[in-house]
Amino acid sequence: MKEAPRPAKEVRRRAYGPYLLLLPALAATAVFLGWPMVTNGLLSLQNLNMGQLIRHATEWNGLDNYGEILGNEEFWRVSLRSLLFTAANVVLIMGIGTLTGLLLARLGPRMRLTLLFGLVLAWAMPVIAATTVYQWLFAQRFGVVNWVLDRLGWHGMADFNWTGGQFSTFFVITVLVVWQSVPFVAINLYAATTTIPKELYEAAALDGAGLWKSFTSVTLPFIRPFLYATTFLEVIWVFKAFAQVFAINEGGPERLTEILPVYAFIEGMGNQHYGMGAAISLLTILILLALTSYYLRIVLRQEEDER
């Protein structure tokens, strides 16, 4: 018996229903993200400093800000520094986070709960509060790290200034960023391991698979989508890690630890070149979009090869 044709109104409702459900989210995105982006784009086309701001004068200079930035070697040095900083942190975060997530899967209930509680506390700590703690830990005169190193026999580290050099400052920032980001990765990957059927591990053991073979043949295929998604998020979060870098030493010493978000803030707010800062921030977004799109292409290509 043939099914009666549905009324045209019902067909339209079914067709447009998903789009109507998306309208609130799209409207909120347009208001809270789209409008600031448009405003920032218009600002990047202006020669705006404190004088123009006080006089409420608008001086359009077209793409001059972008031309000046792209012709400045400092911008390219900061861009390269930002990419290296992001790559180093993401590798450490994903490596330590994955190992911690696999450890959570193998611990007993009590130890797992204790470790999860500690991870959630580290993850929940506000960025500025965590940065303040790390400034105290790595303080030159009364820092816990210098005191411990001195007690262990490295007496030359007793008064070491961790924020006095480029690499030592980046070391402190990296430890802070990794410490804050590992809990997210570990908890996500632990959740992924709970979806793996135990029968697969039993079958692998019957086939004589060792620990490494069991990981590569059973665990890794299941957690690979979670690894891809988590890495994607970590690239975004680390690339725009403004608060940690600025709060530790404001991009110093001598602006040698500036990454692109800090560079945009200092040029825009610190030097009162607001149009220049807006242009740098938009270029930062474009670089991040290019970086993430390249990563997504690699992920999609790998998934197609696996099929």
Short mmCIF file of C-alpha atoms in Angstrom, two decimals:
data_model
loop_
_atom_site.label_atom_id
_atom_site.label_comp_id
_atom_site.label_asym_id
_atom_site.label_seq_id
_atom_site.Cartn_x
_atom_site.Cartn_y
_atom_site.Cartn_z
CA MET A 1 0.00 0.00 0.00
CA LYS A 2 1.48 3.34 -1.08
CA GLU A 3 2.15 6.01 1.52
CA ALA A 4 -0.04 9.10 1.16
CA PRO A 5 1.87 12.17 -0.05
CA ARG A 6 2.77 14.61 2.70
CA PRO A 7 1.32 18.13 2.60
CA ALA A 8 3.57 20.76 1.08
CA LYS A 9 3.58 22.73 4.35
CA GLU A 10 4.93 19.74 6.29
CA VAL A 11 7.61 19.12 3.68
CA ARG A 12 8.75 22.74 3.91
CA ARG A 13 8.75 22.57 7.70
CA ARG A 14 10.96 19.48 7.63
CA ALA A 15 13.27 21.08 5.08
CA TYR A 16 13.70 24.40 6.90
CA GLY A 17 13.46 23.06 10.44
CA PRO A 18 17.21 22.47 10.99
CA TYR A 19 18.04 25.95 9.68
CA LEU A 20 15.49 27.53 12.00
CA LEU A 21 17.08 25.75 14.95
CA LEU A 22 20.46 27.17 13.96
CA LEU A 23 19.16 30.75 13.76
CA PRO A 24 19.69 31.64 17.48
CA ALA A 25 23.29 30.41 17.41
CA LEU A 26 23.97 32.20 14.11
CA ALA A 27 22.44 35.43 15.43
CA ALA A 28 24.54 35.28 18.61
CA THR A 29 27.67 34.60 16.55
CA ALA A 30 26.91 37.54 14.26
CA VAL A 31 26.38 39.90 17.20
CA PHE A 32 29.22 38.83 19.51
CA LEU A 33 31.80 37.78 16.90
CA GLY A 34 30.83 39.17 13.53
CA TRP A 35 30.22 42.78 14.56
CA PRO A 36 33.51 43.12 16.52
CA MET A 37 35.33 41.65 13.52
CA VAL A 38 33.75 44.21 11.20
CA THR A 39 34.59 47.04 13.62
CA ASN A 40 38.15 45.81 13.95
CA GLY A 41 38.45 45.59 10.17
CA LEU A 42 37.30 49.19 9.76
CA LEU A 43 39.70 50.29 12.49
CA SER A 44 42.60 48.59 10.70
CA LEU A 45 41.99 50.88 7.70
CA GLN A 46 42.46 54.02 9.77
CA ASN A 47 45.36 56.06 11.06
CA LEU A 48 44.13 56.21 14.63
CA ASN A 49 46.17 57.28 17.65
CA MET A 50 45.41 59.15 20.84
CA GLY A 51 45.18 62.50 19.05
CA GLN A 52 42.55 61.33 16.58
CA LEU A 53 40.73 59.53 19.38
CA ILE A 54 40.46 62.69 21.50
CA ARG A 55 39.40 64.84 18.53
CA HIS A 56 36.97 62.15 17.29
CA ALA A 57 38.67 62.45 13.91
CA THR A 58 38.64 59.62 11.39
CA GLU A 59 41.65 59.45 9.08
CA TRP A 60 41.29 56.66 6.54
CA ASN A 61 44.58 55.38 5.17
CA GLY A 62 43.40 52.30 3.29
CA LEU A 63 45.84 49.40 3.36
CA ASP A 64 48.81 51.46 4.56
CA ASN A 65 48.78 49.76 7.97
CA TYR A 66 48.96 46.32 6.36
CA GLY A 67 51.73 47.44 4.00
CA GLU A 68 53.78 48.80 6.89
CA ILE A 69 53.29 45.64 8.96
CA LEU A 70 54.09 43.20 6.15
CA GLY A 71 57.19 45.22 5.27
CA ASN A 72 58.42 45.14 8.86
CA GLU A 73 60.92 42.40 9.69
CA GLU A 74 59.80 42.42 13.32
CA PHE A 75 56.34 41.15 12.32
CA TRP A 76 57.83 38.16 10.53
CA ARG A 77 60.15 37.41 13.46
CA VAL A 78 57.23 37.48 15.86
CA SER A 79 55.17 35.29 13.48
CA LEU A 80 57.92 32.68 13.29
CA ARG A 81 58.36 32.82 17.05
CA SER A 82 54.61 32.30 17.50
CA LEU A 83 54.61 29.25 15.22
CA LEU A 84 57.59 27.68 17.00
CA PHE A 85 56.07 28.44 20.39
CA THR A 86 52.79 26.85 19.34
CA ALA A 87 54.45 23.76 17.86
CA ALA A 88 56.64 23.12 20.91
CA ASN A 89 53.77 23.52 23.36
CA VAL A 90 51.29 21.43 21.38
CA VAL A 91 53.79 18.55 21.03
CA LEU A 92 54.47 18.57 24.78
CA ILE A 93 50.80 18.93 25.69
CA MET A 94 49.65 16.12 23.43
CA GLY A 95 52.51 13.82 24.44
CA ILE A 96 52.12 14.28 28.21
CA GLY A 97 48.33 14.48 27.99
CA THR A 98 48.09 11.23 26.02
CA LEU A 99 50.35 9.38 28.46
CA THR A 100 48.35 10.73 31.40
CA GLY A 101 45.06 9.71 29.76
CA LEU A 102 46.34 6.17 29.17
CA LEU A 103 47.58 6.06 32.76
CA LEU A 104 44.11 7.02 34.00
CA ALA A 105 42.66 4.09 32.07
CA ARG A 106 44.98 1.62 33.85
CA LEU A 107 44.77 2.95 37.41
CA GLY A 108 42.47 1.58 40.07
CA PRO A 109 39.31 3.48 41.02
CA ARG A 110 40.81 5.30 44.03
CA MET A 111 44.04 6.38 42.34
CA ARG A 112 42.12 7.36 39.21
CA LEU A 113 39.73 9.52 41.23
CA THR A 114 42.65 11.18 43.03
CA LEU A 115 44.48 11.94 39.80
CA LEU A 116 41.29 13.18 38.12
CA PHE A 117 40.64 15.48 41.08
CA GLY A 118 44.14 16.96 40.77
CA LEU A 119 43.78 17.41 37.01
CA VAL A 120 40.43 19.16 37.36
CA LEU A 121 41.88 21.52 39.99
CA ALA A 122 44.78 22.44 37.69
CA TRP A 123 42.41 22.89 34.75
CA ALA A 124 39.93 25.00 36.73
CA MET A 125 42.50 27.44 38.13
CA PRO A 126 42.12 30.90 36.52
CA VAL A 127 44.92 31.86 34.15
CA ILE A 128 46.06 34.94 36.06
CA ALA A 129 45.98 33.06 39.38
CA ALA A 130 48.09 30.27 37.91
CA THR A 131 50.48 32.80 36.39
CA THR A 132 50.89 34.50 39.78
CA VAL A 133 51.73 31.14 41.37
CA TYR A 134 54.37 30.45 38.70
CA GLN A 135 55.86 33.92 39.14
CA TRP A 136 56.30 33.09 42.80
CA LEU A 137 57.70 29.62 42.08
CA PHE A 138 60.32 31.00 39.67
CA ALA A 139 61.06 34.24 41.57
CA GLN A 140 64.75 35.20 41.58
CA ARG A 141 65.31 35.71 45.31
CA PHE A 142 62.61 33.77 47.14
CA GLY A 143 61.40 31.32 44.48
CA VAL A 144 60.82 27.69 45.40
CA VAL A 145 62.46 26.42 42.19
CA ASN A 146 65.75 28.26 42.85
CA TRP A 147 65.71 27.11 46.48
CA VAL A 148 65.23 23.45 45.47
CA LEU A 149 67.94 23.63 42.81
CA ASP A 150 70.33 25.21 45.32
CA ARG A 151 69.59 22.44 47.81
CA LEU A 152 70.24 19.81 45.15
CA GLY A 153 73.73 21.18 44.54
CA TRP A 154 73.19 23.69 41.70
CA HIS A 155 74.37 26.61 43.81
CA GLY A 156 74.69 28.87 40.76
CA MET A 157 70.90 28.74 40.40
CA ALA A 158 70.26 30.20 43.86
CA ASP A 159 69.62 33.70 42.48
CA PHE A 160 68.91 32.84 38.85
CA ASN A 161 66.62 35.31 37.07
CA TRP A 162 64.25 33.14 35.06
CA THR A 163 62.66 36.11 33.29
CA GLY A 164 65.96 37.77 32.44
CA GLY A 165 66.55 35.87 29.18
CA GLN A 166 64.50 34.87 26.17
CA PHE A 167 64.81 31.08 26.47
CA SER A 168 64.46 30.94 30.26
CA THR A 169 61.33 33.11 30.08
CA PHE A 170 59.88 30.89 27.36
CA PHE A 171 60.71 27.87 29.54
CA VAL A 172 58.61 29.26 32.40
CA ILE A 173 55.75 30.15 30.05
CA THR A 174 55.87 26.72 28.41
CA VAL A 175 55.76 24.91 31.76
CA LEU A 176 52.76 27.04 32.72
CA VAL A 177 50.88 26.52 29.43
CA VAL A 178 51.56 22.77 29.40
CA TRP A 179 50.52 22.43 33.05
CA GLN A 180 47.22 24.17 32.35
CA SER A 181 46.47 22.31 29.10
CA VAL A 182 47.40 18.70 29.93
CA PRO A 183 44.26 18.04 32.06
CA PHE A 184 41.94 18.77 29.12
CA VAL A 185 43.80 16.35 26.85
CA ALA A 186 44.17 13.65 29.52
CA ILE A 187 40.51 13.68 30.55
CA ASN A 188 39.32 13.67 26.92
CA LEU A 189 41.53 10.74 25.98
CA TYR A 190 40.62 8.82 29.11
CA ALA A 191 36.95 9.27 28.16
CA ALA A 192 37.82 7.96 24.69
CA THR A 193 39.43 4.81 26.11
CA THR A 194 36.24 3.98 28.02
CA THR A 195 34.46 3.46 24.67
CA ILE A 196 36.84 0.66 23.61
CA PRO A 197 35.27 -2.81 24.05
CA LYS A 198 37.31 -5.01 26.39
CA GLU A 199 36.75 -7.96 24.06
CA LEU A 200 39.17 -6.38 21.57
CA TYR A 201 41.97 -6.39 24.14
CA GLU A 202 41.18 -10.00 25.03
CA ALA A 203 41.29 -10.98 21.36
CA ALA A 204 44.60 -9.16 20.89
CA ALA A 205 46.06 -10.93 23.94
CA LEU A 206 44.97 -14.32 22.55
CA ASP A 207 46.78 -13.46 19.32
CA GLY A 208 49.96 -12.88 21.34
CA ALA A 209 49.96 -9.08 21.10
CA GLY A 210 52.16 -7.32 23.62
CA LEU A 211 51.56 -3.96 25.26
CA TRP A 212 52.80 -1.91 22.28
CA LYS A 213 51.00 -4.05 19.70
CA SER A 214 47.79 -3.86 21.71
CA PHE A 215 48.11 -0.07 21.81
CA THR A 216 48.75 0.34 18.08
CA SER A 217 46.14 -2.16 16.91
CA VAL A 218 43.33 -1.55 19.41
CA THR A 219 43.72 1.65 21.43
CA LEU A 220 45.14 4.00 18.81
CA PRO A 221 42.48 3.45 16.12
CA PHE A 222 39.75 4.26 18.66
CA ILE A 223 41.37 7.36 20.15
CA ARG A 224 42.72 8.75 16.85
CA PRO A 225 39.63 10.95 16.17
CA PHE A 226 39.91 12.35 19.70
CA LEU A 227 43.62 13.03 19.14
CA TYR A 228 42.84 14.93 15.93
CA ALA A 229 40.10 17.03 17.52
CA THR A 230 42.09 17.76 20.68
CA THR A 231 45.21 18.72 18.74
CA PHE A 232 43.12 21.09 16.63
CA LEU A 233 41.77 22.81 19.75
CA GLU A 234 45.20 22.99 21.39
CA VAL A 235 46.71 24.66 18.32
CA ILE A 236 44.07 27.39 18.57
CA TRP A 237 44.38 27.85 22.34
CA VAL A 238 48.18 27.91 22.45
CA PHE A 239 48.52 30.20 19.43
CA LYS A 240 46.39 32.83 21.17
CA ALA A 241 47.95 32.40 24.63
CA PHE A 242 48.01 36.10 25.44
CA ALA A 243 47.44 36.09 29.20
CA GLN A 244 50.30 33.76 30.16
CA VAL A 245 52.92 35.47 27.99
CA PHE A 246 51.92 39.00 28.93
CA ALA A 247 51.44 38.35 32.65
CA ILE A 248 54.80 36.59 33.09
CA ASN A 249 56.98 39.36 31.65
CA GLU A 250 54.87 41.48 29.26
CA GLY A 251 56.68 40.01 26.26
CA GLY A 252 60.12 40.82 27.68
CA PRO A 253 62.98 40.94 28.12
CA GLU A 254 63.38 43.50 25.34
CA ARG A 255 60.23 42.19 23.59
CA LEU A 256 61.98 38.90 22.82
CA THR A 257 59.12 36.70 24.03
CA GLU A 258 56.30 38.48 22.23
CA ILE A 259 53.94 36.29 20.25
CA LEU A 260 51.41 37.73 17.83
CA PRO A 261 48.55 38.47 20.30
CA VAL A 262 50.98 40.25 22.65
CA TYR A 263 52.62 42.04 19.72
CA ALA A 264 49.21 43.33 18.55
CA PHE A 265 48.34 44.54 22.05
CA ILE A 266 51.64 46.34 22.62
CA GLU A 267 51.59 48.00 19.19
CA GLY A 268 47.93 48.93 19.52
CA MET A 269 47.47 49.83 23.17
CA GLY A 270 51.02 50.29 24.43
CA ASN A 271 52.26 52.42 21.53
CA GLN A 272 48.79 53.90 20.90
CA HIS A 273 48.75 52.87 17.23
CA TYR A 274 45.22 51.52 17.38
CA GLY A 275 44.81 51.03 13.65
CA MET A 276 48.12 49.19 13.51
CA GLY A 277 47.12 46.94 16.41
CA ALA A 278 43.82 46.13 14.70
CA ALA A 279 45.62 45.23 11.47
CA ILE A 280 48.04 42.94 13.34
CA SER A 281 45.15 41.21 15.10
CA LEU A 282 43.40 40.52 11.77
CA LEU A 283 46.62 39.19 10.27
CA THR A 284 46.96 36.98 13.34
CA ILE A 285 43.51 35.54 12.68
CA LEU A 286 44.41 34.90 9.03
CA ILE A 287 47.63 33.10 10.04
CA LEU A 288 45.69 30.97 12.53
CA LEU A 289 43.06 30.14 9.90
CA ALA A 290 45.78 29.13 7.45
CA LEU A 291 47.47 27.00 10.10
CA THR A 292 44.31 25.21 11.17
CA SER A 293 43.09 24.70 7.58
CA TYR A 294 46.44 23.11 6.70
CA TYR A 295 46.13 20.81 9.71
CA LEU A 296 42.55 19.88 8.76
CA ARG A 297 43.68 19.04 5.23
CA ILE A 298 46.28 16.66 6.61
CA VAL A 299 43.71 15.03 8.91
CA LEU A 300 41.13 14.60 6.13
CA ARG A 301 43.77 13.17 3.78
CA GLN A 302 44.83 10.63 6.40
CA GLU A 303 41.24 9.61 7.02
CA GLU A 304 40.69 9.10 3.29
CA ASP A 305 43.86 6.98 3.06
CA GLU A 306 42.66 4.81 5.94
CA ARG A 307 39.39 4.14 4.15
#
